[in-house]
Amino acid sequence: MSDSGTSSSDGSPGDSSGSTEPTISFEKGTPTGSGPVYGAPDPNYTTPNYGASNPGAADQGQQFGPPPGSGYPPPVDGSGQYFAPPPPYAGGQYGGPQYGSGPGFMDPMAPYGRHPVTGEPFSDKQKLTAGLLNILLGAFGAGRFYLNQPGIAVAQIAVTWLTCGIGGIWPLIDGIMMLTGSVRDEHGRPLRD
């Protein structure tokens, strides 16, 4: 090596060996393209807004959207008025599934409860009332009228009166079946207790 004014070939500015390594300088006047610069950020630097609708806006320092930590986004209609967002989903206020978790809950699809095994909603009619009406007043079709099944009620009346009371066995058996829960109401729902 020659002593031509340079003391080393480590990539310093006076190197004549043709090295292309970038230099790292911690001095204040160094161009930023030469490598990473550490220290306080430039006060004139603005962060780029990549989602801006105006591509030149990021270079001008304009930012679209709310400032960080402002809460709600600006109104879309340009009125300048903010409206509170709806409260979080609280037990079916917005038409979602309504599942209860405590006492006092009522399922709107089954106001009288659900069958514990099948999950079918119970009828508004009671087994005991329908059964006793059909056993005691079955000749008049009272149990089936109570269940809002007038066709079967009229048939029971006709069979009982046309057979001179022998057909009265039908309302009696029908009343027992109502007490056991084998008979359903007009909508096919099981009778409640």
mmCIF file of C-alpha atoms in Angstrom:
data_model
loop_
_atom_site.group_PDB
_atom_site.id
_atom_site.type_symbol
_atom_site.label_atom_id
_atom_site.label_comp_id
_atom_site.label_asym_id
_atom_site.label_seq_id
_atom_site.Cartn_x
_atom_site.Cartn_y
_atom_site.Cartn_z
ATOM 1 C CA MET A 1 0.000 0.000 0.000
ATOM 2 C CA SER A 2 1.067 3.479 -0.615
ATOM 3 C CA ASP A 3 1.197 6.430 1.751
ATOM 4 C CA SER A 4 -0.832 8.753 -0.426
ATOM 5 C CA GLY A 5 -2.627 10.479 2.399
ATOM 6 C CA THR A 6 -4.878 7.628 3.416
ATOM 7 C CA SER A 7 -4.099 5.663 6.468
ATOM 8 C CA SER A 8 -6.323 2.622 5.941
ATOM 9 C CA SER A 9 -8.506 0.868 3.430
ATOM 10 C CA ASP A 10 -11.575 0.467 5.644
ATOM 11 C CA GLY A 11 -13.946 2.392 3.342
ATOM 12 C CA SER A 12 -13.203 5.859 4.694
ATOM 13 C CA PRO A 13 -13.595 8.847 2.339
ATOM 14 C CA GLY A 14 -9.955 9.038 1.372
ATOM 15 C CA ASP A 15 -9.741 5.384 0.296
ATOM 16 C CA SER A 16 -8.467 4.787 -3.198
ATOM 17 C CA SER A 17 -9.060 1.043 -3.262
ATOM 18 C CA GLY A 18 -12.499 1.357 -4.927
ATOM 19 C CA SER A 19 -14.531 -0.144 -2.062
ATOM 20 C CA THR A 20 -18.324 0.261 -2.392
ATOM 21 C CA GLU A 21 -19.263 -0.308 1.259
ATOM 22 C CA PRO A 22 -21.661 2.284 2.705
ATOM 23 C CA THR A 23 -20.369 4.384 5.523
ATOM 24 C CA ILE A 24 -22.221 4.928 8.760
ATOM 25 C CA SER A 25 -21.801 8.334 10.256
ATOM 26 C CA PHE A 26 -23.264 9.706 13.466
ATOM 27 C CA GLU A 27 -22.498 13.303 12.590
ATOM 28 C CA LYS A 28 -25.275 15.840 12.136
ATOM 29 C CA GLY A 29 -24.735 16.973 8.569
ATOM 30 C CA THR A 30 -24.521 13.531 6.956
ATOM 31 C CA PRO A 31 -26.952 12.718 4.121
ATOM 32 C CA THR A 32 -29.658 10.200 5.086
ATOM 33 C CA GLY A 33 -29.124 8.004 2.045
ATOM 34 C CA SER A 34 -25.757 6.813 3.279
ATOM 35 C CA GLY A 35 -27.147 4.524 6.023
ATOM 36 C CA PRO A 36 -29.193 4.488 9.190
ATOM 37 C CA VAL A 37 -29.150 7.623 11.247
ATOM 38 C CA TYR A 38 -29.938 7.485 14.925
ATOM 39 C CA GLY A 39 -31.075 10.318 17.150
ATOM 40 C CA ALA A 40 -34.051 12.662 17.523
ATOM 41 C CA PRO A 41 -36.553 12.609 14.631
ATOM 42 C CA ASP A 42 -36.804 15.471 12.204
ATOM 43 C CA PRO A 43 -39.495 17.926 13.431
ATOM 44 C CA ASN A 44 -40.620 18.591 9.837
ATOM 45 C CA TYR A 45 -41.241 14.911 9.070
ATOM 46 C CA THR A 46 -44.868 13.803 8.673
ATOM 47 C CA THR A 47 -45.957 10.210 8.679
ATOM 48 C CA PRO A 48 -47.256 9.002 5.340
ATOM 49 C CA ASN A 49 -50.976 8.271 5.112
ATOM 50 C CA TYR A 50 -51.152 5.315 2.750
ATOM 51 C CA GLY A 51 -54.941 5.149 2.835
ATOM 52 C CA ALA A 52 -55.428 8.726 1.702
ATOM 53 C CA SER A 53 -57.765 9.344 -1.202
ATOM 54 C CA ASN A 54 -55.494 12.119 -2.481
ATOM 55 C CA PRO A 55 -52.050 10.620 -3.234
ATOM 56 C CA GLY A 56 -50.268 13.950 -2.840
ATOM 57 C CA ALA A 57 -51.836 14.573 0.560
ATOM 58 C CA ALA A 58 -49.361 12.305 2.328
ATOM 59 C CA ASP A 59 -46.483 14.404 1.043
ATOM 60 C CA GLN A 60 -48.142 17.633 2.201
ATOM 61 C CA GLY A 61 -48.616 16.358 5.747
ATOM 62 C CA GLN A 62 -52.423 16.181 5.496
ATOM 63 C CA GLN A 63 -54.067 13.312 7.266
ATOM 64 C CA PHE A 64 -57.557 12.031 6.659
ATOM 65 C CA GLY A 65 -59.667 10.559 9.421
ATOM 66 C CA PRO A 66 -59.808 11.301 13.106
ATOM 67 C CA PRO A 67 -56.716 12.144 15.077
ATOM 68 C CA PRO A 68 -55.419 9.302 17.208
ATOM 69 C CA GLY A 69 -57.391 8.801 20.394
ATOM 70 C CA SER A 70 -60.383 10.923 19.340
ATOM 71 C CA GLY A 71 -62.939 8.120 19.864
ATOM 72 C CA TYR A 72 -65.505 8.153 17.095
ATOM 73 C CA PRO A 73 -64.833 8.641 13.375
ATOM 74 C CA PRO A 74 -66.143 11.820 11.740
ATOM 75 C CA PRO A 75 -69.735 11.734 10.497
ATOM 76 C CA VAL A 76 -70.149 10.659 6.902
ATOM 77 C CA ASP A 77 -72.837 13.198 6.016
ATOM 78 C CA GLY A 78 -70.550 16.161 6.761
ATOM 79 C CA SER A 79 -72.910 17.702 9.314
ATOM 80 C CA GLY A 80 -70.271 17.781 12.030
ATOM 81 C CA GLN A 81 -72.603 16.125 14.549
ATOM 82 C CA TYR A 82 -71.591 12.952 16.235
ATOM 83 C CA PHE A 83 -74.137 10.339 17.108
ATOM 84 C CA ALA A 84 -73.568 7.800 19.840
ATOM 85 C CA PRO A 85 -73.186 4.250 18.595
ATOM 86 C CA PRO A 86 -75.837 1.747 19.645
ATOM 87 C CA PRO A 87 -75.207 0.032 22.960
ATOM 88 C CA PRO A 88 -73.653 -3.406 22.808
ATOM 89 C CA TYR A 89 -75.866 -6.408 22.231
ATOM 90 C CA ALA A 90 -77.826 -6.921 25.442
ATOM 91 C CA GLY A 91 -80.141 -9.886 25.528
ATOM 92 C CA GLY A 92 -81.879 -9.765 22.181
ATOM 93 C CA GLN A 93 -82.548 -6.040 21.702
ATOM 94 C CA TYR A 94 -81.383 -6.320 18.107
ATOM 95 C CA GLY A 95 -83.197 -9.445 16.989
ATOM 96 C CA GLY A 96 -80.457 -11.922 17.768
ATOM 97 C CA PRO A 97 -80.963 -15.185 19.578
ATOM 98 C CA GLN A 98 -82.588 -14.714 22.933
ATOM 99 C CA TYR A 99 -81.261 -17.156 25.478
ATOM 100 C CA GLY A 100 -81.961 -16.521 29.109
ATOM 101 C CA SER A 101 -79.588 -17.088 31.918
ATOM 102 C CA GLY A 102 -81.541 -16.366 35.046
ATOM 103 C CA PRO A 103 -84.909 -16.229 36.725
ATOM 104 C CA GLY A 104 -87.553 -14.117 35.104
ATOM 105 C CA PHE A 105 -86.494 -15.002 31.578
ATOM 106 C CA MET A 106 -89.289 -15.745 29.114
ATOM 107 C CA ASP A 107 -88.760 -17.376 25.743
ATOM 108 C CA PRO A 108 -91.067 -15.548 23.290
ATOM 109 C CA MET A 109 -91.443 -18.689 21.191
ATOM 110 C CA ALA A 110 -92.497 -20.758 24.222
ATOM 111 C CA PRO A 111 -94.193 -18.554 26.839
ATOM 112 C CA TYR A 112 -95.336 -21.608 28.848
ATOM 113 C CA GLY A 113 -91.957 -23.341 28.754
ATOM 114 C CA ARG A 114 -90.555 -26.231 26.748
ATOM 115 C CA HIS A 115 -90.806 -29.975 27.036
ATOM 116 C CA PRO A 116 -87.682 -31.142 28.897
ATOM 117 C CA VAL A 117 -86.967 -34.058 26.536
ATOM 118 C CA THR A 118 -88.121 -32.963 23.090
ATOM 119 C CA GLY A 119 -87.751 -29.184 23.514
ATOM 120 C CA GLU A 120 -91.181 -28.509 22.005
ATOM 121 C CA PRO A 121 -93.030 -25.469 23.354
ATOM 122 C CA PHE A 122 -95.891 -26.289 25.707
ATOM 123 C CA SER A 123 -99.480 -25.435 24.885
ATOM 124 C CA ASP A 124 -101.426 -22.795 26.750
ATOM 125 C CA LYS A 125 -103.940 -25.538 27.674
ATOM 126 C CA GLN A 126 -103.500 -27.792 30.718
ATOM 127 C CA LYS A 127 -103.634 -31.599 30.835
ATOM 128 C CA LEU A 128 -105.643 -31.741 34.047
ATOM 129 C CA THR A 129 -108.337 -29.331 32.871
ATOM 130 C CA ALA A 130 -108.772 -31.000 29.482
ATOM 131 C CA GLY A 131 -108.777 -34.526 30.961
ATOM 132 C CA LEU A 132 -111.301 -33.784 33.698
ATOM 133 C CA LEU A 133 -113.596 -31.914 31.303
ATOM 134 C CA ASN A 134 -113.546 -34.840 28.880
ATOM 135 C CA ILE A 135 -114.083 -37.475 31.609
ATOM 136 C CA LEU A 136 -116.921 -35.614 33.363
ATOM 137 C CA LEU A 137 -118.553 -33.831 30.408
ATOM 138 C CA GLY A 138 -117.331 -35.915 27.466
ATOM 139 C CA ALA A 139 -120.871 -36.556 26.293
ATOM 140 C CA PHE A 140 -120.983 -32.856 25.468
ATOM 141 C CA GLY A 141 -117.464 -32.739 23.969
ATOM 142 C CA ALA A 142 -116.259 -30.303 26.661
ATOM 143 C CA GLY A 143 -112.621 -31.486 26.700
ATOM 144 C CA ARG A 144 -112.194 -31.210 22.941
ATOM 145 C CA PHE A 145 -113.945 -27.846 22.839
ATOM 146 C CA TYR A 146 -111.480 -26.690 25.507
ATOM 147 C CA LEU A 147 -108.598 -27.794 23.249
ATOM 148 C CA ASN A 148 -110.233 -25.891 20.366
ATOM 149 C CA GLN A 149 -110.885 -29.044 18.360
ATOM 150 C CA PRO A 150 -114.586 -28.703 17.524
ATOM 151 C CA GLY A 151 -114.619 -31.449 14.870
ATOM 152 C CA ILE A 152 -113.673 -34.191 17.316
ATOM 153 C CA ALA A 153 -115.955 -32.642 19.978
ATOM 154 C CA VAL A 154 -118.990 -32.831 17.650
ATOM 155 C CA ALA A 155 -118.065 -36.400 16.682
ATOM 156 C CA GLN A 156 -117.922 -37.407 20.365
ATOM 157 C CA ILE A 157 -121.331 -35.821 20.981
ATOM 158 C CA ALA A 158 -122.827 -37.574 17.957
ATOM 159 C CA VAL A 159 -121.389 -41.000 18.814
ATOM 160 C CA THR A 160 -122.443 -40.737 22.461
ATOM 161 C CA TRP A 161 -126.036 -39.660 21.709
ATOM 162 C CA LEU A 162 -126.615 -41.824 18.636
ATOM 163 C CA THR A 163 -125.512 -44.999 20.426
ATOM 164 C CA CYS A 164 -127.674 -44.169 23.469
ATOM 165 C CA GLY A 165 -124.650 -43.659 25.731
ATOM 166 C CA ILE A 166 -122.657 -46.736 24.723
ATOM 167 C CA GLY A 167 -120.301 -44.529 22.676
ATOM 168 C CA GLY A 168 -119.570 -42.568 25.902
ATOM 169 C CA ILE A 169 -116.600 -44.857 26.393
ATOM 170 C CA TRP A 170 -114.754 -42.861 23.724
ATOM 171 C CA PRO A 171 -114.744 -39.510 25.667
ATOM 172 C CA LEU A 172 -113.778 -41.431 28.835
ATOM 173 C CA ILE A 173 -110.715 -43.038 27.216
ATOM 174 C CA ASP A 174 -109.911 -39.767 25.475
ATOM 175 C CA GLY A 175 -109.977 -37.961 28.853
ATOM 176 C CA ILE A 176 -107.573 -40.502 30.365
ATOM 177 C CA MET A 177 -105.225 -40.049 27.407
ATOM 178 C CA MET A 178 -105.368 -36.278 27.961
ATOM 179 C CA LEU A 179 -104.327 -36.755 31.587
ATOM 180 C CA THR A 180 -101.336 -38.876 30.556
ATOM 181 C CA GLY A 181 -100.188 -36.282 28.017
ATOM 182 C CA SER A 182 -100.824 -38.336 24.883
ATOM 183 C CA VAL A 183 -103.184 -35.757 23.345
ATOM 184 C CA ARG A 184 -101.951 -32.497 21.825
ATOM 185 C CA ASP A 185 -103.651 -29.162 21.252
ATOM 186 C CA GLU A 186 -104.874 -27.700 17.960
ATOM 187 C CA HIS A 187 -101.350 -26.623 16.962
ATOM 188 C CA GLY A 188 -99.771 -29.992 17.769
ATOM 189 C CA ARG A 189 -98.090 -28.764 20.974
ATOM 190 C CA PRO A 190 -97.999 -30.972 24.087
ATOM 191 C CA LEU A 191 -100.342 -30.001 26.905
ATOM 192 C CA ARG A 192 -98.698 -28.421 29.940
ATOM 193 C CA ASP A 193 -98.976 -29.664 33.518
#
